[in-house]
Coordinates of N, CA and C in Angstrom, one line a residue:
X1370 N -13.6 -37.0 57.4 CA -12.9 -36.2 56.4 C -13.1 -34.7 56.6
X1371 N -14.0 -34.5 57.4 CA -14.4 -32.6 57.4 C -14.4 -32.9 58.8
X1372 N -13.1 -32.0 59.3 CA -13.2 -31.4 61.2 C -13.5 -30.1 61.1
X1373 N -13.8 -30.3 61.6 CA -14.4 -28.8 62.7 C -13.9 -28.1 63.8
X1374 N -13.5 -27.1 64.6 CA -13.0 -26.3 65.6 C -13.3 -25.1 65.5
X1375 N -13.8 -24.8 66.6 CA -13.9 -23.8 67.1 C -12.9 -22.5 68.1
X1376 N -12.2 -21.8 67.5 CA -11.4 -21.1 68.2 C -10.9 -19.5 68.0
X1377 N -11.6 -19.1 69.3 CA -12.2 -18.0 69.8 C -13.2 -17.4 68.4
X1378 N -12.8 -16.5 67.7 CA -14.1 -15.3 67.3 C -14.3 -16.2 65.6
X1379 N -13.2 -17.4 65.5 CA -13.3 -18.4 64.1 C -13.6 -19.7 64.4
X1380 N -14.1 -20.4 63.3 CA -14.6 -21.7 63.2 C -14.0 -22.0 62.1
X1381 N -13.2 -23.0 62.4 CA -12.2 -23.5 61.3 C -13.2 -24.6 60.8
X1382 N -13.3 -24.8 59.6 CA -14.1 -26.2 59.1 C -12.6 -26.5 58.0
X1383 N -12.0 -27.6 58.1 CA -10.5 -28.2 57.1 C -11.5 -29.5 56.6
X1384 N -11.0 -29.7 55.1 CA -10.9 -30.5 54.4 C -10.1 -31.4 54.8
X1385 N -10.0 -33.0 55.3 CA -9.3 -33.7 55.9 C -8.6 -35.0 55.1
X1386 N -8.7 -34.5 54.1 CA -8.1 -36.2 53.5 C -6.9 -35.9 52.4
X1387 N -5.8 -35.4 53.2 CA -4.5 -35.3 52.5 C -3.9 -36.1 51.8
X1388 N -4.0 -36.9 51.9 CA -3.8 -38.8 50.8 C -4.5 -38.6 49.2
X1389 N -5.6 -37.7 49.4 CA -6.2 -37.6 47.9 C -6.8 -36.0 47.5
X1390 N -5.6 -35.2 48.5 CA -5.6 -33.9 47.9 C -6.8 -33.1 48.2
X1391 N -7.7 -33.7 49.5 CA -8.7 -33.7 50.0 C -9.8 -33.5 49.0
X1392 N -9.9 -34.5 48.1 CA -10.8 -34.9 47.4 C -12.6 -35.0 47.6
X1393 N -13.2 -34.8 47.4 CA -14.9 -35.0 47.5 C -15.5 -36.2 47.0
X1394 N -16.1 -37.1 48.4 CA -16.8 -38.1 47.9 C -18.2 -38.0 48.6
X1395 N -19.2 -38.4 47.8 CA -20.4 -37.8 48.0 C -21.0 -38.0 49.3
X1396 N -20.5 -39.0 50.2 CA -20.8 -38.5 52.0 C -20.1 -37.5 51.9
X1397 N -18.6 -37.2 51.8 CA -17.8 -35.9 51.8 C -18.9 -34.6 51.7
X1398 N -19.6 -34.9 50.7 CA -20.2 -33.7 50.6 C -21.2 -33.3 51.7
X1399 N -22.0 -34.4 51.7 CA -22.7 -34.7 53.4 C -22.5 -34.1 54.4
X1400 N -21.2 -34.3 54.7 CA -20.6 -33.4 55.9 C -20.2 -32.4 55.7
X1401 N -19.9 -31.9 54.9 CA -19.7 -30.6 54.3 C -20.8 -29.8 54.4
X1402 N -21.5 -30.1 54.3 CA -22.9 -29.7 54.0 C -23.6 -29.2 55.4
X1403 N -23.4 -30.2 56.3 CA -23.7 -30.2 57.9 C -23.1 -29.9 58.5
X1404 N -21.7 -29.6 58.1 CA -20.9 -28.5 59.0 C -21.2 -26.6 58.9
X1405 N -22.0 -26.8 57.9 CA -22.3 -25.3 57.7 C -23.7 -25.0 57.6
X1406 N -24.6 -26.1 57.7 CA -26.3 -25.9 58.0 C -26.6 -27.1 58.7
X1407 N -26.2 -27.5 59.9 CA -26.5 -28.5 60.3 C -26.8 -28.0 61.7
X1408 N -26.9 -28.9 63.0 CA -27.5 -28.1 64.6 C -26.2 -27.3 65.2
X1409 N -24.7 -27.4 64.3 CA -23.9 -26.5 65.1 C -24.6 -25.1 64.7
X1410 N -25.2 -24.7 63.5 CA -25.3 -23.6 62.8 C -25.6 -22.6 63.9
X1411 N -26.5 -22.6 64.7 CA -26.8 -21.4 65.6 C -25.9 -21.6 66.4
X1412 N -24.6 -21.9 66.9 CA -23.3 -21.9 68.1 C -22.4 -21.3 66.9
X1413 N -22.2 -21.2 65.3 CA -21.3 -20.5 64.9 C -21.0 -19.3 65.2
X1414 N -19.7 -18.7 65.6 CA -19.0 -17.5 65.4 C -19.3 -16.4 64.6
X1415 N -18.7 -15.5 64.4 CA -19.0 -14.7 63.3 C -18.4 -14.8 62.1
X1416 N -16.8 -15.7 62.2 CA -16.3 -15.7 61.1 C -15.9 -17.8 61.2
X1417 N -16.2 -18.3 60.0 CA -15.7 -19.3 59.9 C -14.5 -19.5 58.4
X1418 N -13.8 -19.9 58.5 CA -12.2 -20.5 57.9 C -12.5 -21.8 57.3
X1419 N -12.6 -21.7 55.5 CA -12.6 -23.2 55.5 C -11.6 -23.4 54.6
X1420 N -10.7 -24.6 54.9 CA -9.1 -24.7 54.1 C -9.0 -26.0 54.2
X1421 N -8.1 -26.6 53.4 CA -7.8 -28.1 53.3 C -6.7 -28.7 54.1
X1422 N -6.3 -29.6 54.6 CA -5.3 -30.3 55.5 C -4.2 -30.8 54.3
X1423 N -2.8 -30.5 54.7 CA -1.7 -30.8 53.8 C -1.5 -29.6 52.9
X1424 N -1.1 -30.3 51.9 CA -0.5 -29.4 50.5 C -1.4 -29.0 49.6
X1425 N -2.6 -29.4 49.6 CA -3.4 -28.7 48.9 C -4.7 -28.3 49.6
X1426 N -5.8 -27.1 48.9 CA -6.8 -26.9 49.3 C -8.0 -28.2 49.0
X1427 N -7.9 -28.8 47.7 CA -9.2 -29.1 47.1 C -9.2 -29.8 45.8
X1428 N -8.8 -30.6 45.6 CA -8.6 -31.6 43.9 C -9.9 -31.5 43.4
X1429 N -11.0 -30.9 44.3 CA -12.6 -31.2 43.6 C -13.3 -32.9 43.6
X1430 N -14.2 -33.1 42.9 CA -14.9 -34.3 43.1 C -14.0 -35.1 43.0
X1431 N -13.9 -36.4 43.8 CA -13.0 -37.9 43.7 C -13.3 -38.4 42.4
X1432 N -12.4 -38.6 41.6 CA -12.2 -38.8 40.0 C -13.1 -40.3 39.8
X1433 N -12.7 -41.3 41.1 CA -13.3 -42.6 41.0 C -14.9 -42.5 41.6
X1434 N -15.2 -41.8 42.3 CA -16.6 -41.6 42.6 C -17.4 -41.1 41.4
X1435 N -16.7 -40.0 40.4 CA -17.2 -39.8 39.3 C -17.7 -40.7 38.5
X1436 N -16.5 -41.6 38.3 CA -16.7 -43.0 37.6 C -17.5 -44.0 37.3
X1437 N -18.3 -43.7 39.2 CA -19.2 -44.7 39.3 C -20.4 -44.1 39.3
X1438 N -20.5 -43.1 39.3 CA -21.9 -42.7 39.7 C -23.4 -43.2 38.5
X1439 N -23.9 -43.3 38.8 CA -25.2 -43.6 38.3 C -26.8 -43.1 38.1
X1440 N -26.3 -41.7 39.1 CA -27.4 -40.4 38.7 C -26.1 -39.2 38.8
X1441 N -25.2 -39.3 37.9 CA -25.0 -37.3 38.0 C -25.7 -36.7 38.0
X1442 N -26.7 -36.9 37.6 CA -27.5 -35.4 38.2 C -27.8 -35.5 39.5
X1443 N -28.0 -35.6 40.2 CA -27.7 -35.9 41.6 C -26.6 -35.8 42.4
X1444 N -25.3 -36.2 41.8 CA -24.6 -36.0 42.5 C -23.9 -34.4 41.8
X1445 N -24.5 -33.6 40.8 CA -24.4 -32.3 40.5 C -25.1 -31.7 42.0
X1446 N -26.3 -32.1 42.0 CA -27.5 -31.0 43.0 C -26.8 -31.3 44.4
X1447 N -26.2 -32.6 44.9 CA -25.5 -32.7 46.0 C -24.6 -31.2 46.5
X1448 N -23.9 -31.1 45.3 CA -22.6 -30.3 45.4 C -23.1 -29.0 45.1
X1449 N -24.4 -28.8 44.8 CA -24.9 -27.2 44.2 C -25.4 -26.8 46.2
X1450 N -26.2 -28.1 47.0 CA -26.8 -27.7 48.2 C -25.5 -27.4 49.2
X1451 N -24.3 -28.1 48.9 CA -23.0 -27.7 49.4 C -22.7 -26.2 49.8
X1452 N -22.5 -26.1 48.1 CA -22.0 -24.6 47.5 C -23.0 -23.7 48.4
X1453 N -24.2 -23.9 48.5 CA -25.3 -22.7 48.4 C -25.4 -23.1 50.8
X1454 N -24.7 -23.7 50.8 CA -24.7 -23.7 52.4 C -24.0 -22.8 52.7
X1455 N -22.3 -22.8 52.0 CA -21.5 -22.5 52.3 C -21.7 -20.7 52.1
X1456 N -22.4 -20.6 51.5 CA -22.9 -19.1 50.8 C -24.0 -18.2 51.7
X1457 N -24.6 -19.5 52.3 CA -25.9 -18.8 52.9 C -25.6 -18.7 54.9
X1458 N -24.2 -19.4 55.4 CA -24.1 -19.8 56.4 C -24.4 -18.4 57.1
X1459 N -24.7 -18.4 58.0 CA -25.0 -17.3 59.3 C -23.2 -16.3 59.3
X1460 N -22.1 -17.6 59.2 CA -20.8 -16.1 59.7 C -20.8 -15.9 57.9
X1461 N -19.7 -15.1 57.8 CA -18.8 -14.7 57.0 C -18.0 -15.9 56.7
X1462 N -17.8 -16.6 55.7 CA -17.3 -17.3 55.1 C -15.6 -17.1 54.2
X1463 N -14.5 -17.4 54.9 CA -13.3 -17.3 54.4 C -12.6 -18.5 54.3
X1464 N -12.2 -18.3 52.5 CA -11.7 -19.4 52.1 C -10.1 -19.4 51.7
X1465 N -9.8 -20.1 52.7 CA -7.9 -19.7 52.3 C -7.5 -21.0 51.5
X1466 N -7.2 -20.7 50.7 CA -6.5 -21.7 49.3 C -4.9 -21.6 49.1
X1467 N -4.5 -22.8 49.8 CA -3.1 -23.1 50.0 C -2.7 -24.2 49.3
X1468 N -2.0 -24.6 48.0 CA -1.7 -25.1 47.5 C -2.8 -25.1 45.9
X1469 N -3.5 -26.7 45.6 CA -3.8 -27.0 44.4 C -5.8 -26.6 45.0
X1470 N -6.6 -26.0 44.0 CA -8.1 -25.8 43.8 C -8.4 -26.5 42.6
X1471 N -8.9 -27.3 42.2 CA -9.2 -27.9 41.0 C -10.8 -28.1 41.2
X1472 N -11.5 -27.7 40.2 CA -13.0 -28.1 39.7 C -13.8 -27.8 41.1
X1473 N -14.2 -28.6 41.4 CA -15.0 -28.6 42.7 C -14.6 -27.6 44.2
X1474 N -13.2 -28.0 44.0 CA -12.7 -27.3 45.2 C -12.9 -25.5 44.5
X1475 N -12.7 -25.4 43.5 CA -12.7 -23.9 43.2 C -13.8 -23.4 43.4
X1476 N -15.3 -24.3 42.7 CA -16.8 -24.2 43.3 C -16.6 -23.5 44.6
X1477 N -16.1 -24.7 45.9 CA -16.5 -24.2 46.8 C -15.8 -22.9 47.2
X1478 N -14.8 -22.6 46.6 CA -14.3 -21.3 46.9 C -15.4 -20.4 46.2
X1479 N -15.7 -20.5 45.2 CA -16.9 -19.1 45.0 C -18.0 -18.9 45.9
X1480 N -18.3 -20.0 46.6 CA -19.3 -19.7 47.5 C -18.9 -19.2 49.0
X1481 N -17.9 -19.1 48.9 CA -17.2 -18.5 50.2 C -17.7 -16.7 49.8
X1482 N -17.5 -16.2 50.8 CA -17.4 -14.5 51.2 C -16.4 -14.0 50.7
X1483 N -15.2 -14.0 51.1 CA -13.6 -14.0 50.8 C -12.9 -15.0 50.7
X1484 N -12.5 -14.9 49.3 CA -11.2 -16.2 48.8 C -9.8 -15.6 48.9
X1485 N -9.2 -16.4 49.8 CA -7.3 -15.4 49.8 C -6.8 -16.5 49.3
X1486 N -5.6 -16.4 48.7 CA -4.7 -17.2 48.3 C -3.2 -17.3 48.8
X1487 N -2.5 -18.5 49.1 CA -0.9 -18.2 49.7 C -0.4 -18.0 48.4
X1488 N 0.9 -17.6 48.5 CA 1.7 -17.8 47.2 C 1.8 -19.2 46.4
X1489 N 1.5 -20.5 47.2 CA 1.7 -21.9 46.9 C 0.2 -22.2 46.1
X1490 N -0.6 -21.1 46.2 CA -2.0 -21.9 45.8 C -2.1 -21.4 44.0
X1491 N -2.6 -22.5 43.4 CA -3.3 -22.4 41.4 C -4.6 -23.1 41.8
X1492 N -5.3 -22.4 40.9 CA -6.9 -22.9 40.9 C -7.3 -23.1 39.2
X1493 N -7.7 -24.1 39.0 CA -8.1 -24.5 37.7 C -10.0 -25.3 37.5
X1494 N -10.3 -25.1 36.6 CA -11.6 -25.8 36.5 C -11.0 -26.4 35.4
X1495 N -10.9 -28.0 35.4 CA -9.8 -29.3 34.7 C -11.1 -29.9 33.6
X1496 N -12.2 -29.5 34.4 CA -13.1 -30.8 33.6 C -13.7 -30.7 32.1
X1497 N -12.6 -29.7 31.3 CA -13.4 -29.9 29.9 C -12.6 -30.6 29.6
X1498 N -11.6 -30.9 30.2 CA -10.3 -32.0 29.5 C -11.2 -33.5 29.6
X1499 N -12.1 -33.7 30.6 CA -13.0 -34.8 30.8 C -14.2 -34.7 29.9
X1500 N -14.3 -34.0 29.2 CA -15.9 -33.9 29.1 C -17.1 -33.3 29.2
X1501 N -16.3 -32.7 30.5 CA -17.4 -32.1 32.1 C -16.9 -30.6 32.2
X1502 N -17.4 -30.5 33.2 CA -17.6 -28.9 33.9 C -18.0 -28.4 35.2
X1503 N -17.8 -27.7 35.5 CA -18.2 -27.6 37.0 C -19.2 -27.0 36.9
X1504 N -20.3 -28.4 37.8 CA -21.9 -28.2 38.2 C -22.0 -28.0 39.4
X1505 N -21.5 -27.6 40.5 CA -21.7 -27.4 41.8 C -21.7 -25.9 41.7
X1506 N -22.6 -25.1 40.7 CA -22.9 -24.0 40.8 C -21.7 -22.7 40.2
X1507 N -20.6 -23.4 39.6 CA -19.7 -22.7 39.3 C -19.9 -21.9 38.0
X1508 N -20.8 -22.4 36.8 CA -21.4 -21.7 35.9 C -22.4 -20.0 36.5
X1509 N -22.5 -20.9 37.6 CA -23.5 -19.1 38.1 C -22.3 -18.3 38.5
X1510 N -21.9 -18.7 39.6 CA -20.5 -17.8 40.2 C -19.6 -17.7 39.7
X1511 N -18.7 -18.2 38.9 CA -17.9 -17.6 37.9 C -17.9 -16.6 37.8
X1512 N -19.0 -16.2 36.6 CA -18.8 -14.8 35.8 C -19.3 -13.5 36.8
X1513 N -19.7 -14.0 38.1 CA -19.8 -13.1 38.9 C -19.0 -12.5 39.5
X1514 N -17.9 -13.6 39.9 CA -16.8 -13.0 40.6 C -15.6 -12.3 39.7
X1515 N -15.4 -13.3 38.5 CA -14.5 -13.2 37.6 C -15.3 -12.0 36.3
X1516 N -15.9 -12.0 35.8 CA -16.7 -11.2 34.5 C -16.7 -12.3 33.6
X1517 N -17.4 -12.1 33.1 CA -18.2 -13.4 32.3 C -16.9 -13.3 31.2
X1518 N -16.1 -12.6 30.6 CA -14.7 -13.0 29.7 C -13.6 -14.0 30.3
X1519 N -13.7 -13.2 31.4 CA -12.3 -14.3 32.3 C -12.9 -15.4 32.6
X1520 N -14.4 -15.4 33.2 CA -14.6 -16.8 33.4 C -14.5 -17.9 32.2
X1521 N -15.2 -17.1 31.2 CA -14.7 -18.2 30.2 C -13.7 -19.1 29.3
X1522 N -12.6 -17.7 29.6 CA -11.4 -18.2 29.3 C -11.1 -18.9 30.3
X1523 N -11.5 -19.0 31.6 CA -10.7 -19.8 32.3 C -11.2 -21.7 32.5
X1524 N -12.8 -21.0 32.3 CA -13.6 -22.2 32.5 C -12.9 -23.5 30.9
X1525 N -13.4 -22.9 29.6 CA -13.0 -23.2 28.4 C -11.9 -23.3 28.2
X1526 N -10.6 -22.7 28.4 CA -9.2 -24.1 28.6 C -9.0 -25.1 29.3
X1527 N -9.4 -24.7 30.9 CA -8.9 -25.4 31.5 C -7.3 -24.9 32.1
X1528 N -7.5 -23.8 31.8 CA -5.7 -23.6 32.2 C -5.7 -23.0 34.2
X1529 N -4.4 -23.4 33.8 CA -4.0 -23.0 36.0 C -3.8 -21.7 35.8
X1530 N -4.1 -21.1 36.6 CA -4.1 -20.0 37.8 C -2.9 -20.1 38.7
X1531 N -2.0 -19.3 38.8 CA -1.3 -19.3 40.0 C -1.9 -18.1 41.2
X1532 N -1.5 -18.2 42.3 CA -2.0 -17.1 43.4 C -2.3 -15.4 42.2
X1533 N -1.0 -14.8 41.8 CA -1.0 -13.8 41.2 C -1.9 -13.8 40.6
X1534 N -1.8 -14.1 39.3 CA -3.3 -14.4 38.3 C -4.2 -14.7 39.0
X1535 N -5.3 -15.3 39.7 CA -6.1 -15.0 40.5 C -6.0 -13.8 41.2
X1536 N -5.3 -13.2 41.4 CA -5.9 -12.1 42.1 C -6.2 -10.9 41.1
X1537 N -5.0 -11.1 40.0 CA -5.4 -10.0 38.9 C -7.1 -10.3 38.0
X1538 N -7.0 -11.6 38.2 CA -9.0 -11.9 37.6 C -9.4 -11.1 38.7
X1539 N -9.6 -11.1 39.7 CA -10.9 -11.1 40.9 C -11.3 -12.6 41.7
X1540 N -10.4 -13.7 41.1 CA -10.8 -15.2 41.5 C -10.5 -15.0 42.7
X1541 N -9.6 -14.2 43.7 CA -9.2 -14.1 44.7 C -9.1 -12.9 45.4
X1542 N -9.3 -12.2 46.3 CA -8.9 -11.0 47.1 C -7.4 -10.2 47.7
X1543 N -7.0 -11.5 47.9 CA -5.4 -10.7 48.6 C -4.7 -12.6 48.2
X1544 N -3.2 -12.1 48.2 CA -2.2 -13.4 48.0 C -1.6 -12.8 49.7
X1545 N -1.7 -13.3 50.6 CA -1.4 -13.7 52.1 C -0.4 -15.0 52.2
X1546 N 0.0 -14.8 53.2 CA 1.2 -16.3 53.7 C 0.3 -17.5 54.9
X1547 N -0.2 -16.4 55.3 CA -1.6 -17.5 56.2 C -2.8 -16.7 56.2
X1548 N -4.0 -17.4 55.4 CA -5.3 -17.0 55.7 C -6.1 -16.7 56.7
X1549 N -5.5 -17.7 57.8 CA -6.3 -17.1 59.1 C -5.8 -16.3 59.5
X1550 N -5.2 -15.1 59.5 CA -4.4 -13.6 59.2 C -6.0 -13.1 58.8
X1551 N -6.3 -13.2 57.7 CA -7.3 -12.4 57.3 C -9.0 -12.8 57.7
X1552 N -9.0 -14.0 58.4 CA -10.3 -14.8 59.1 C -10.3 -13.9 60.8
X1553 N -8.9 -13.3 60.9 CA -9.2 -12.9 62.4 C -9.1 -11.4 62.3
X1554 N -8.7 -10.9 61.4 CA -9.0 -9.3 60.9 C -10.9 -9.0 60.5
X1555 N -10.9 -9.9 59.8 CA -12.5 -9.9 59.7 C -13.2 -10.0 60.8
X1556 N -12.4 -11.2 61.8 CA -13.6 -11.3 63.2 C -13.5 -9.9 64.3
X1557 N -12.3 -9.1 63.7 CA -12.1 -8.3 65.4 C -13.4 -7.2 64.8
X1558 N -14.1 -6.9 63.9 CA -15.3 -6.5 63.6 C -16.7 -6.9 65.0
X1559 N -17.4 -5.5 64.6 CA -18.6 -6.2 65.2 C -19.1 -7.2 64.8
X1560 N -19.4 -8.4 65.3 CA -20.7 -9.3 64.8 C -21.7 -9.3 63.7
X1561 N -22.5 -8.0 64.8 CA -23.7 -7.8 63.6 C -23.9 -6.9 62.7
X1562 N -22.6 -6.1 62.7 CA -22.4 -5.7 61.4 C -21.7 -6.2 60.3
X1563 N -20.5 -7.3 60.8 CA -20.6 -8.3 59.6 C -21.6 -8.9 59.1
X1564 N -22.8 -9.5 60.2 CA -23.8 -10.2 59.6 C -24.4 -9.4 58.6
X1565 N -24.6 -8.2 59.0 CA -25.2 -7.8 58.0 C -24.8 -6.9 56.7
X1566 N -23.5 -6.4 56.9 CA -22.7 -6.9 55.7 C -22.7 -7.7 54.5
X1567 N -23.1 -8.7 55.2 CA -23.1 -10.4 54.1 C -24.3 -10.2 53.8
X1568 N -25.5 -10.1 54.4 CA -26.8 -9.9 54.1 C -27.3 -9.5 53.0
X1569 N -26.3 -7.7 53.2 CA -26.7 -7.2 52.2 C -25.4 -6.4 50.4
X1570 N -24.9 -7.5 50.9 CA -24.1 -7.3 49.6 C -24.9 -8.8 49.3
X1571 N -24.9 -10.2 49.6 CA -25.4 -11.2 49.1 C -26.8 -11.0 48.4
X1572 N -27.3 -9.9 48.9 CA -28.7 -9.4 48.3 C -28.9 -10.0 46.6
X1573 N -29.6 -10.7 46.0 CA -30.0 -10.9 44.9 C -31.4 -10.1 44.3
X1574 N -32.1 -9.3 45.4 CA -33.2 -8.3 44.7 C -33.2 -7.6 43.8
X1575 N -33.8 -6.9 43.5 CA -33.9 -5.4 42.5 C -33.1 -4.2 43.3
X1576 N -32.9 -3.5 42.7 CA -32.0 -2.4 43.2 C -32.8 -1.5 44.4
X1577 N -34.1 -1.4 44.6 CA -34.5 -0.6 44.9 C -34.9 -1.2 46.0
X1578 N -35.2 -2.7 46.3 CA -35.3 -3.2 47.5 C -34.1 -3.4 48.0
X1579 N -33.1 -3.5 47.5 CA -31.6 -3.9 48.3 C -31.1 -2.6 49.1
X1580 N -31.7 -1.9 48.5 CA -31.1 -0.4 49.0 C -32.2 0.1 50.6
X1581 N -33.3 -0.4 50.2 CA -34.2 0.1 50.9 C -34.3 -1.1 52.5
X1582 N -33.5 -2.2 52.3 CA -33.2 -3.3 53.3 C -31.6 -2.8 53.8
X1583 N -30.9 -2.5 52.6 CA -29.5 -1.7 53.2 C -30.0 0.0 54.0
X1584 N -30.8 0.5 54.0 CA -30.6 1.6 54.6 C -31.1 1.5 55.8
X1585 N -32.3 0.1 56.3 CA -33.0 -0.3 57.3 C -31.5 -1.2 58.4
X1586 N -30.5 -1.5 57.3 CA -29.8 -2.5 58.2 C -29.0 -1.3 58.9
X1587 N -28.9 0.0 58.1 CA -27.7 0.9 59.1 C -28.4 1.2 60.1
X1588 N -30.0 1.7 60.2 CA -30.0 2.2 61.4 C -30.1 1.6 62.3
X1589 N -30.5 0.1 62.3 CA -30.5 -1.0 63.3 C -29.0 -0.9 63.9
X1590 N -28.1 -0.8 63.3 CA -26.9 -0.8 63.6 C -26.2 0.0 64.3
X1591 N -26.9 1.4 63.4 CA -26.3 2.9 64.2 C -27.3 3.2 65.7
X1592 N -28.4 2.4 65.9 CA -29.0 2.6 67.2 C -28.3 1.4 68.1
X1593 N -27.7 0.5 67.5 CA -27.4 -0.5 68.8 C -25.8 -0.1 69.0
X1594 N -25.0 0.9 68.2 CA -23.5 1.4 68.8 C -23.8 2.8 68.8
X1595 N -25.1 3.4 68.9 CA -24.7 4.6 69.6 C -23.8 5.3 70.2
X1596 N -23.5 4.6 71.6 CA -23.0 4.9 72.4 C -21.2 5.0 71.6
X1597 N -20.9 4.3 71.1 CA -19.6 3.7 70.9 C -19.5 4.7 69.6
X1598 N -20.1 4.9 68.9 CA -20.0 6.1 67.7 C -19.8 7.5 68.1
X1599 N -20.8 7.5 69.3 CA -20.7 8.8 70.5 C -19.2 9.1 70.9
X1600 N -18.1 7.9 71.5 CA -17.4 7.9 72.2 C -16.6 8.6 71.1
X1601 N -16.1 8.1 70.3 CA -15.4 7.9 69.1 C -15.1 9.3 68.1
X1602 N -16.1 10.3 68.6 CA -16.3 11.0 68.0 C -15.6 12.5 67.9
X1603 N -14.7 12.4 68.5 CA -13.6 12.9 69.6 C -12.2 12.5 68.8
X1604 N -12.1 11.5 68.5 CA -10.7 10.7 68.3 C -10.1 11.1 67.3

């Protein structure tokens, strides 16, 4: 259900099960999981792409695996070590949302780097209509991305999102026609200044350490392109 490819400066990881809106079942998450901390981790790229196969990105958890489960809480922490792979992975993490994002699938969009949207893509968190809510970490990231007003209104109805509205919250960055458009704009970057990019905006410190690891990451950076800053300087 999760392929993998590698091609050139991106690492595509697709959601593979178009039959159920590529749905999450708890091996699903497994491999999910090992595609973004598992032994390919040190051969990743700088930028990896993760999008769903078909017409939608992501329906979130399999409605009938819900059904059965027998420790949720478990199968919450499953989906939280998911989220927090996809957040912590070595590239830049870009999430193109093409068609439907419901509950889980939207999760994993917050833990991406950059979420773009086509025009065809709505994102909704569905599960107060159940009872539920999104536990795969989406109560933390929410209000982060969105501001803790929008996430609530969004979280507490339950209402869809089309592309536009997501982008006017912050749920999204740009409305694009193809994402990997913006997965290979990001890769024509240096490497290890995206890495560290991600590093240090991901930063969770105090202000005074983030600043003081962000001013150590430029000069690592300004001494290893020297030369190329040198050249440039002219132009």
């Amino acid at each position: 259900m999760i392929r993998t490819r590698t091609d050139g400066d991106v690492r595509v990881v697709t959601l593979d099960r178009p039959e159920a809106r590529n749905a999450l079942r708890p091996d699903d998450l497994t491999a999910l999981r090992e595609a973004f901390n598992g032994a390919e981790r040190e051969a990743n790229p700088p930028v990896t792409l993760l999008r769903g196969a078909g017409d939608a990105f992501c329906a979130g958890a399999d409605l009938d695996a819900v059904a059965a489960l027998d420790d949720p809480e478990s199968f919450a922490r499953r989906g939280q070590r998911v989220a927090a792979a996809i957040e912590a992975s070595p590239s830049v993490v870009v999430c193109g949302i093409d068609g439907p994002a419901r509950g889980g699938g939207v999760e994993l969009a917050l833990a991406a780097d950059v979420r773009v949207a086509t025009p065809r893509a709505t994102l909704a968190e569905p599960g107060v209509s159940l009872g539920l809510f999104g536990a795969w970490g989406g109560t933390v990231r929410l209000p982060r991305v969105m501001g803790e007003g929008d996430a609530l209104d969004f979280a507490l109805s339950g209402r869809v999102l089309d592309a536009e509205a997501a982008l006017r919250t912050g749920l999204v960055s740009r409305v694009v026609d193809d994402p990997r458009s913006v997965a290979d704009e990001i890769a024509a970057g240096e490497a290890d200044a995206l890495a560290a990019i991600k590093r240090r905006i991901r930063d969770r410190r105090d202000d005074e350490t983030q600043e003081g690891a962000e001013a150590a990451a430029f000069a690592d950076l300004h001494d290893a392109h020297a030369a190329e800053i040198a050249r440039r300087r002219g132009e």
